[in-house]
Amino acid sequence: QRQLVASGGGLVQPGGSLRLSCVASGFTLDNYALGWFRQAPGKEREEVSCISGPDGTTYTADSMKGRFTISRDNAKNTVYLQVNGVKPEDAAVYYCATITRCTAVAGFGYQFGSWGQGTRVTVSS
C-alpha cells in the first residue's frame, strides 16, 4: 500500500526552526516528484516547495524562498522540508504529496495519490 506520512510539526517560536519529514512506504520515492503544501485555517491549500525525482531539481514558492529548503534522502525514502526564521504566517497543516513534475521555473505539476494526514505547525511565543 502506497503511503506518505508527514511528521515533525509542533509548536515553534517565531524566529525558530523546524524540519518536517515525509516518509514514503509501499513505493520508492526517488522515482517521483514530491511537493510540500500547506493549509492555514480559513485559507486554501498552497504550494510550498517541491523536488523532482530523477535529478533533484527543486522549486520553492517566491514568498518562502530563503527560509524553506527541501531535500531528500533516498536511502531513507524520505523528503525533508527545513523551515528557518519561522513566522506567524507559517502556522498551518503541512502536507506532502506526489506530483507529476517539479521544475525550477514552472514549479509544481499536478498532485496525484493520497494527501495523508499532514503535520500541524503552530507558531507562538
PDB file of N, CA and C in Angstrom, residues 41-96:
ATOM      1  N   PRO A  41      -5.659  27.866   8.611  1.00  0.00           N
ATOM      2  CA  PRO A  41      -7.095  27.942   8.903  1.00  0.00           C
ATOM      3  C   PRO A  41      -7.787  29.005   8.062  1.00  0.00           C
ATOM      4  N   GLY A  42      -8.868  28.609   7.419  1.00  0.00           N
ATOM      5  CA  GLY A  42      -9.649  29.545   6.635  1.00  0.00           C
ATOM      6  C   GLY A  42      -9.060  29.900   5.293  1.00  0.00           C
ATOM      7  N   LYS A  43      -7.962  29.265   4.929  1.00  0.00           N
ATOM      8  CA  LYS A  43      -7.309  29.577   3.656  1.00  0.00           C
ATOM      9  C   LYS A  43      -7.231  28.332   2.776  1.00  0.00           C
ATOM     10  N   GLU A  44      -6.997  28.561   1.510  1.00  0.00           N
ATOM     11  CA  GLU A  44      -6.844  27.450   0.590  1.00  0.00           C
ATOM     12  C   GLU A  44      -5.452  26.817   0.744  1.00  0.00           C
ATOM     13  N   ARG A  45      -5.371  25.581   0.352  1.00  0.00           N
ATOM     14  CA  ARG A  45      -4.089  24.901   0.355  1.00  0.00           C
ATOM     15  C   ARG A  45      -3.163  25.558  -0.669  1.00  0.00           C
ATOM     16  N   GLU A  46      -1.906  25.761  -0.280  1.00  0.00           N
ATOM     17  CA  GLU A  46      -0.966  26.411  -1.187  1.00  0.00           C
ATOM     18  C   GLU A  46       0.298  25.569  -1.346  1.00  0.00           C
ATOM     19  N   GLU A  47       0.941  25.765  -2.467  1.00  0.00           N
ATOM     20  CA  GLU A  47       2.195  25.067  -2.754  1.00  0.00           C
ATOM     21  C   GLU A  47       3.329  25.735  -1.983  1.00  0.00           C
ATOM     22  N   VAL A  48       4.213  24.926  -1.460  1.00  0.00           N
ATOM     23  CA  VAL A  48       5.340  25.447  -0.689  1.00  0.00           C
ATOM     24  C   VAL A  48       6.658  25.199  -1.425  1.00  0.00           C
ATOM     25  N   SER A  49       6.994  23.938  -1.599  1.00  0.00           N
ATOM     26  CA  SER A  49       8.273  23.588  -2.209  1.00  0.00           C
ATOM     27  C   SER A  49       8.162  22.193  -2.785  1.00  0.00           C
ATOM     28  N   CYS A  50       8.915  21.926  -3.860  1.00  0.00           N
ATOM     29  CA  CYS A  50       8.879  20.602  -4.458  1.00  0.00           C
ATOM     30  C   CYS A  50      10.274  20.192  -4.897  1.00  0.00           C
ATOM     31  N   ILE A  51      10.411  18.887  -5.123  1.00  0.00           N
ATOM     32  CA  ILE A  51      11.674  18.323  -5.568  1.00  0.00           C
ATOM     33  C   ILE A  51      11.382  17.239  -6.582  1.00  0.00           C
ATOM     34  N   SER A  52      12.146  17.219  -7.668  1.00  0.00           N
ATOM     35  CA  SER A  52      11.896  16.239  -8.713  1.00  0.00           C
ATOM     36  C   SER A  52      12.501  14.893  -8.335  1.00  0.00           C
ATOM     37  N   GLY A  53      12.045  13.864  -9.015  1.00  0.00           N
ATOM     38  CA  GLY A  53      12.556  12.534  -8.736  1.00  0.00           C
ATOM     39  C   GLY A  53      13.906  12.260  -9.359  1.00  0.00           C
ATOM     40  N   PRO A  54      14.014  12.371 -10.681  1.00  0.00           N
ATOM     41  CA  PRO A  54      15.241  11.932 -11.349  1.00  0.00           C
ATOM     42  C   PRO A  54      16.495  12.724 -10.978  1.00  0.00           C
ATOM     43  N   ASP A  55      16.413  14.054 -10.949  1.00  0.00           N
ATOM     44  CA  ASP A  55      17.640  14.837 -10.782  1.00  0.00           C
ATOM     45  C   ASP A  55      17.642  15.746  -9.574  1.00  0.00           C
ATOM     46  N   GLY A  56      16.601  15.714  -8.775  1.00  0.00           N
ATOM     47  CA  GLY A  56      16.594  16.507  -7.551  1.00  0.00           C
ATOM     48  C   GLY A  56      16.404  17.990  -7.761  1.00  0.00           C
ATOM     49  N   THR A  57      15.891  18.379  -8.919  1.00  0.00           N
ATOM     50  CA  THR A  57      15.582  19.793  -9.137  1.00  0.00           C
ATOM     51  C   THR A  57      14.580  20.258  -8.094  1.00  0.00           C
ATOM     52  N   THR A  58      14.795  21.446  -7.564  1.00  0.00           N
ATOM     53  CA  THR A  58      13.899  21.957  -6.534  1.00  0.00           C
ATOM     54  C   THR A  58      13.263  23.264  -6.966  1.00  0.00           C
ATOM     55  N   TYR A  59      12.167  23.542  -6.314  1.00  0.00           N
ATOM     56  CA  TYR A  59      11.432  24.797  -6.523  1.00  0.00           C
ATOM     57  C   TYR A  59      10.822  25.186  -5.196  1.00  0.00           C
ATOM     58  N   THR A  60      10.874  26.464  -4.875  1.00  0.00           N
ATOM     59  CA  THR A  60      10.221  26.984  -3.672  1.00  0.00           C
ATOM     60  C   THR A  60       9.441  28.227  -4.058  1.00  0.00           C
ATOM     61  N   ALA A  61       8.249  28.338  -3.537  1.00  0.00           N
ATOM     62  CA  ALA A  61       7.409  29.494  -3.822  1.00  0.00           C
ATOM     63  C   ALA A  61       8.134  30.782  -3.455  1.00  0.00           C
ATOM     64  N   ASP A  62       7.922  31.811  -4.242  1.00  0.00           N
ATOM     65  CA  ASP A  62       8.676  33.061  -4.073  1.00  0.00           C
ATOM     66  C   ASP A  62       8.595  33.619  -2.659  1.00  0.00           C
ATOM     67  N   SER A  63       7.413  33.561  -2.072  1.00  0.00           N
ATOM     68  CA  SER A  63       7.226  34.151  -0.749  1.00  0.00           C
ATOM     69  C   SER A  63       7.961  33.385   0.345  1.00  0.00           C
ATOM     70  N   MET A  64       8.455  32.207   0.012  1.00  0.00           N
ATOM     71  CA  MET A  64       9.101  31.368   1.016  1.00  0.00           C
ATOM     72  C   MET A  64      10.581  31.135   0.731  1.00  0.00           C
ATOM     73  N   LYS A  65      11.049  31.655  -0.382  1.00  0.00           N
ATOM     74  CA  LYS A  65      12.453  31.475  -0.720  1.00  0.00           C
ATOM     75  C   LYS A  65      13.334  32.107   0.341  1.00  0.00           C
ATOM     76  N   GLY A  66      14.438  31.439   0.615  1.00  0.00           N
ATOM     77  CA  GLY A  66      15.373  31.938   1.597  1.00  0.00           C
ATOM     78  C   GLY A  66      15.137  31.386   2.990  1.00  0.00           C
ATOM     79  N   ARG A  67      13.926  30.890   3.243  1.00  0.00           N
ATOM     80  CA  ARG A  67      13.629  30.333   4.558  1.00  0.00           C
ATOM     81  C   ARG A  67      13.272  28.851   4.500  1.00  0.00           C
ATOM     82  N   PHE A  68      12.787  28.388   3.359  1.00  0.00           N
ATOM     83  CA  PHE A  68      12.354  26.999   3.209  1.00  0.00           C
ATOM     84  C   PHE A  68      13.347  26.273   2.304  1.00  0.00           C
ATOM     85  N   THR A  69      13.754  25.090   2.731  1.00  0.00           N
ATOM     86  CA  THR A  69      14.660  24.279   1.932  1.00  0.00           C
ATOM     87  C   THR A  69      14.145  22.852   1.883  1.00  0.00           C
ATOM     88  N   ILE A  70      13.996  22.336   0.680  1.00  0.00           N
ATOM     89  CA  ILE A  70      13.544  20.953   0.509  1.00  0.00           C
ATOM     90  C   ILE A  70      14.740  20.088   0.142  1.00  0.00           C
ATOM     91  N   SER A  71      14.750  18.867   0.637  1.00  0.00           N
ATOM     92  CA  SER A  71      15.831  17.934   0.324  1.00  0.00           C
ATOM     93  C   SER A  71      15.277  16.522   0.422  1.00  0.00           C
ATOM     94  N   ARG A  72      16.053  15.574  -0.069  1.00  0.00           N
ATOM     95  CA  ARG A  72      15.595  14.189   0.011  1.00  0.00           C
ATOM     96  C   ARG A  72      16.748  13.281   0.398  1.00  0.00           C
ATOM     97  N   ASP A  73      16.422  12.201   1.083  1.00  0.00           N
ATOM     98  CA  ASP A  73      17.369  11.148   1.432  1.00  0.00           C
ATOM     99  C   ASP A  73      16.804   9.863   0.856  1.00  0.00           C
ATOM    100  N   ASN A  74      17.306   9.476  -0.294  1.00  0.00           N
ATOM    101  CA  ASN A  74      16.750   8.308  -0.975  1.00  0.00           C
ATOM    102  C   ASN A  74      16.938   7.034  -0.169  1.00  0.00           C
ATOM    103  N   ALA A  75      18.017   6.949   0.565  1.00  0.00           N
ATOM    104  CA  ALA A  75      18.270   5.754   1.367  1.00  0.00           C
ATOM    105  C   ALA A  75      17.193   5.568   2.429  1.00  0.00           C
ATOM    106  N   LYS A  76      16.628   6.684   2.879  1.00  0.00           N
ATOM    107  CA  LYS A  76      15.580   6.628   3.903  1.00  0.00           C
ATOM    108  C   LYS A  76      14.188   6.792   3.301  1.00  0.00           C
ATOM    109  N   ASN A  77      14.134   6.914   1.969  1.00  0.00           N
ATOM    110  CA  ASN A  77      12.839   7.089   1.295  1.00  0.00           C
ATOM    111  C   ASN A  77      12.069   8.269   1.897  1.00  0.00           C
ATOM    112  N   THR A  78      12.791   9.350   2.120  1.00  0.00           N
ATOM    113  CA  THR A  78      12.249  10.477   2.867  1.00  0.00           C
ATOM    114  C   THR A  78      12.595  11.793   2.168  1.00  0.00           C
ATOM    115  N   VAL A  79      11.644  12.709   2.210  1.00  0.00           N
ATOM    116  CA  VAL A  79      11.867  14.081   1.766  1.00  0.00           C
ATOM    117  C   VAL A  79      11.669  14.994   2.966  1.00  0.00           C
ATOM    118  N   TYR A  80      12.540  15.979   3.091  1.00  0.00           N
ATOM    119  CA  TYR A  80      12.501  16.901   4.221  1.00  0.00           C
ATOM    120  C   TYR A  80      12.143  18.308   3.769  1.00  0.00           C
ATOM    121  N   LEU A  81      11.590  19.064   4.692  1.00  0.00           N
ATOM    122  CA  LEU A  81      11.374  20.494   4.488  1.00  0.00           C
ATOM    123  C   LEU A  81      11.924  21.216   5.713  1.00  0.00           C
ATOM    124  N   GLN A  82      13.009  21.921   5.511  1.00  0.00           N
ATOM    125  CA  GLN A  82      13.616  22.707   6.579  1.00  0.00           C
ATOM    126  C   GLN A  82      13.035  24.111   6.539  1.00  0.00           C
ATOM    127  N   VAL A  83      12.569  24.571   7.674  1.00  0.00           N
ATOM    128  CA  VAL A  83      12.000  25.916   7.771  1.00  0.00           C
ATOM    129  C   VAL A  83      12.793  26.690   8.807  1.00  0.00           C
ATOM    130  N   ASN A  84      13.387  27.777   8.383  1.00  0.00           N
ATOM    131  CA  ASN A  84      14.144  28.653   9.275  1.00  0.00           C
ATOM    132  C   ASN A  84      13.461  30.009   9.386  1.00  0.00           C
ATOM    133  N   GLY A  85      13.743  30.718  10.467  1.00  0.00           N
ATOM    134  CA  GLY A  85      13.126  32.026  10.632  1.00  0.00           C
ATOM    135  C   GLY A  85      11.612  31.960  10.580  1.00  0.00           C
ATOM    136  N   VAL A  86      11.062  31.040  11.342  1.00  0.00           N
ATOM    137  CA  VAL A  86       9.615  30.816  11.295  1.00  0.00           C
ATOM    138  C   VAL A  86       8.853  32.098  11.614  1.00  0.00           C
ATOM    139  N   LYS A  87       7.797  32.323  10.862  1.00  0.00           N
ATOM    140  CA  LYS A  87       6.926  33.488  11.038  1.00  0.00           C
ATOM    141  C   LYS A  87       5.529  33.039  11.453  1.00  0.00           C
ATOM    142  N   PRO A  88       4.768  33.907  12.073  1.00  0.00           N
ATOM    143  CA  PRO A  88       3.401  33.516  12.459  1.00  0.00           C
ATOM    144  C   PRO A  88       2.570  33.026  11.284  1.00  0.00           C
ATOM    145  N   GLU A  89       2.799  33.577  10.112  1.00  0.00           N
ATOM    146  CA  GLU A  89       2.024  33.154   8.943  1.00  0.00           C
ATOM    147  C   GLU A  89       2.405  31.770   8.439  1.00  0.00           C
ATOM    148  N   ASP A  90       3.429  31.168   9.008  1.00  0.00           N
ATOM    149  CA  ASP A  90       3.799  29.800   8.644  1.00  0.00           C
ATOM    150  C   ASP A  90       2.934  28.769   9.369  1.00  0.00           C
ATOM    151  N   ALA A  91       2.143  29.203  10.310  1.00  0.00           N
ATOM    152  CA  ALA A  91       1.265  28.280  11.024  1.00  0.00           C
ATOM    153  C   ALA A  91       0.248  27.673  10.066  1.00  0.00           C
ATOM    154  N   ALA A  92       0.234  26.364   9.984  1.00  0.00           N
ATOM    155  CA  ALA A  92      -0.626  25.666   9.028  1.00  0.00           C
ATOM    156  C   ALA A  92      -0.475  24.173   9.231  1.00  0.00           C
ATOM    157  N   VAL A  93      -1.305  23.422   8.547  1.00  0.00           N
ATOM    158  CA  VAL A  93      -1.080  21.985   8.425  1.00  0.00           C
ATOM    159  C   VAL A  93      -0.290  21.768   7.138  1.00  0.00           C
ATOM    160  N   TYR A  94       0.811  21.081   7.255  1.00  0.00           N
ATOM    161  CA  TYR A  94       1.693  20.835   6.118  1.00  0.00           C
ATOM    162  C   TYR A  94       1.478  19.412   5.614  1.00  0.00           C
ATOM    163  N   TYR A  95       1.332  19.303   4.323  1.00  0.00           N
ATOM    164  CA  TYR A  95       1.100  18.019   3.672  1.00  0.00           C
ATOM    165  C   TYR A  95       2.186  17.747   2.639  1.00  0.00           C
ATOM    166  N   CYS A  96       2.483  16.484   2.453  1.00  0.00           N
ATOM    167  CA  CYS A  96       3.337  16.106   1.340  1.00  0.00           C
ATOM    168  C   CYS A  96       2.525  15.217   0.403  1.00  0.00           C
TER     169      CYS A  96
END
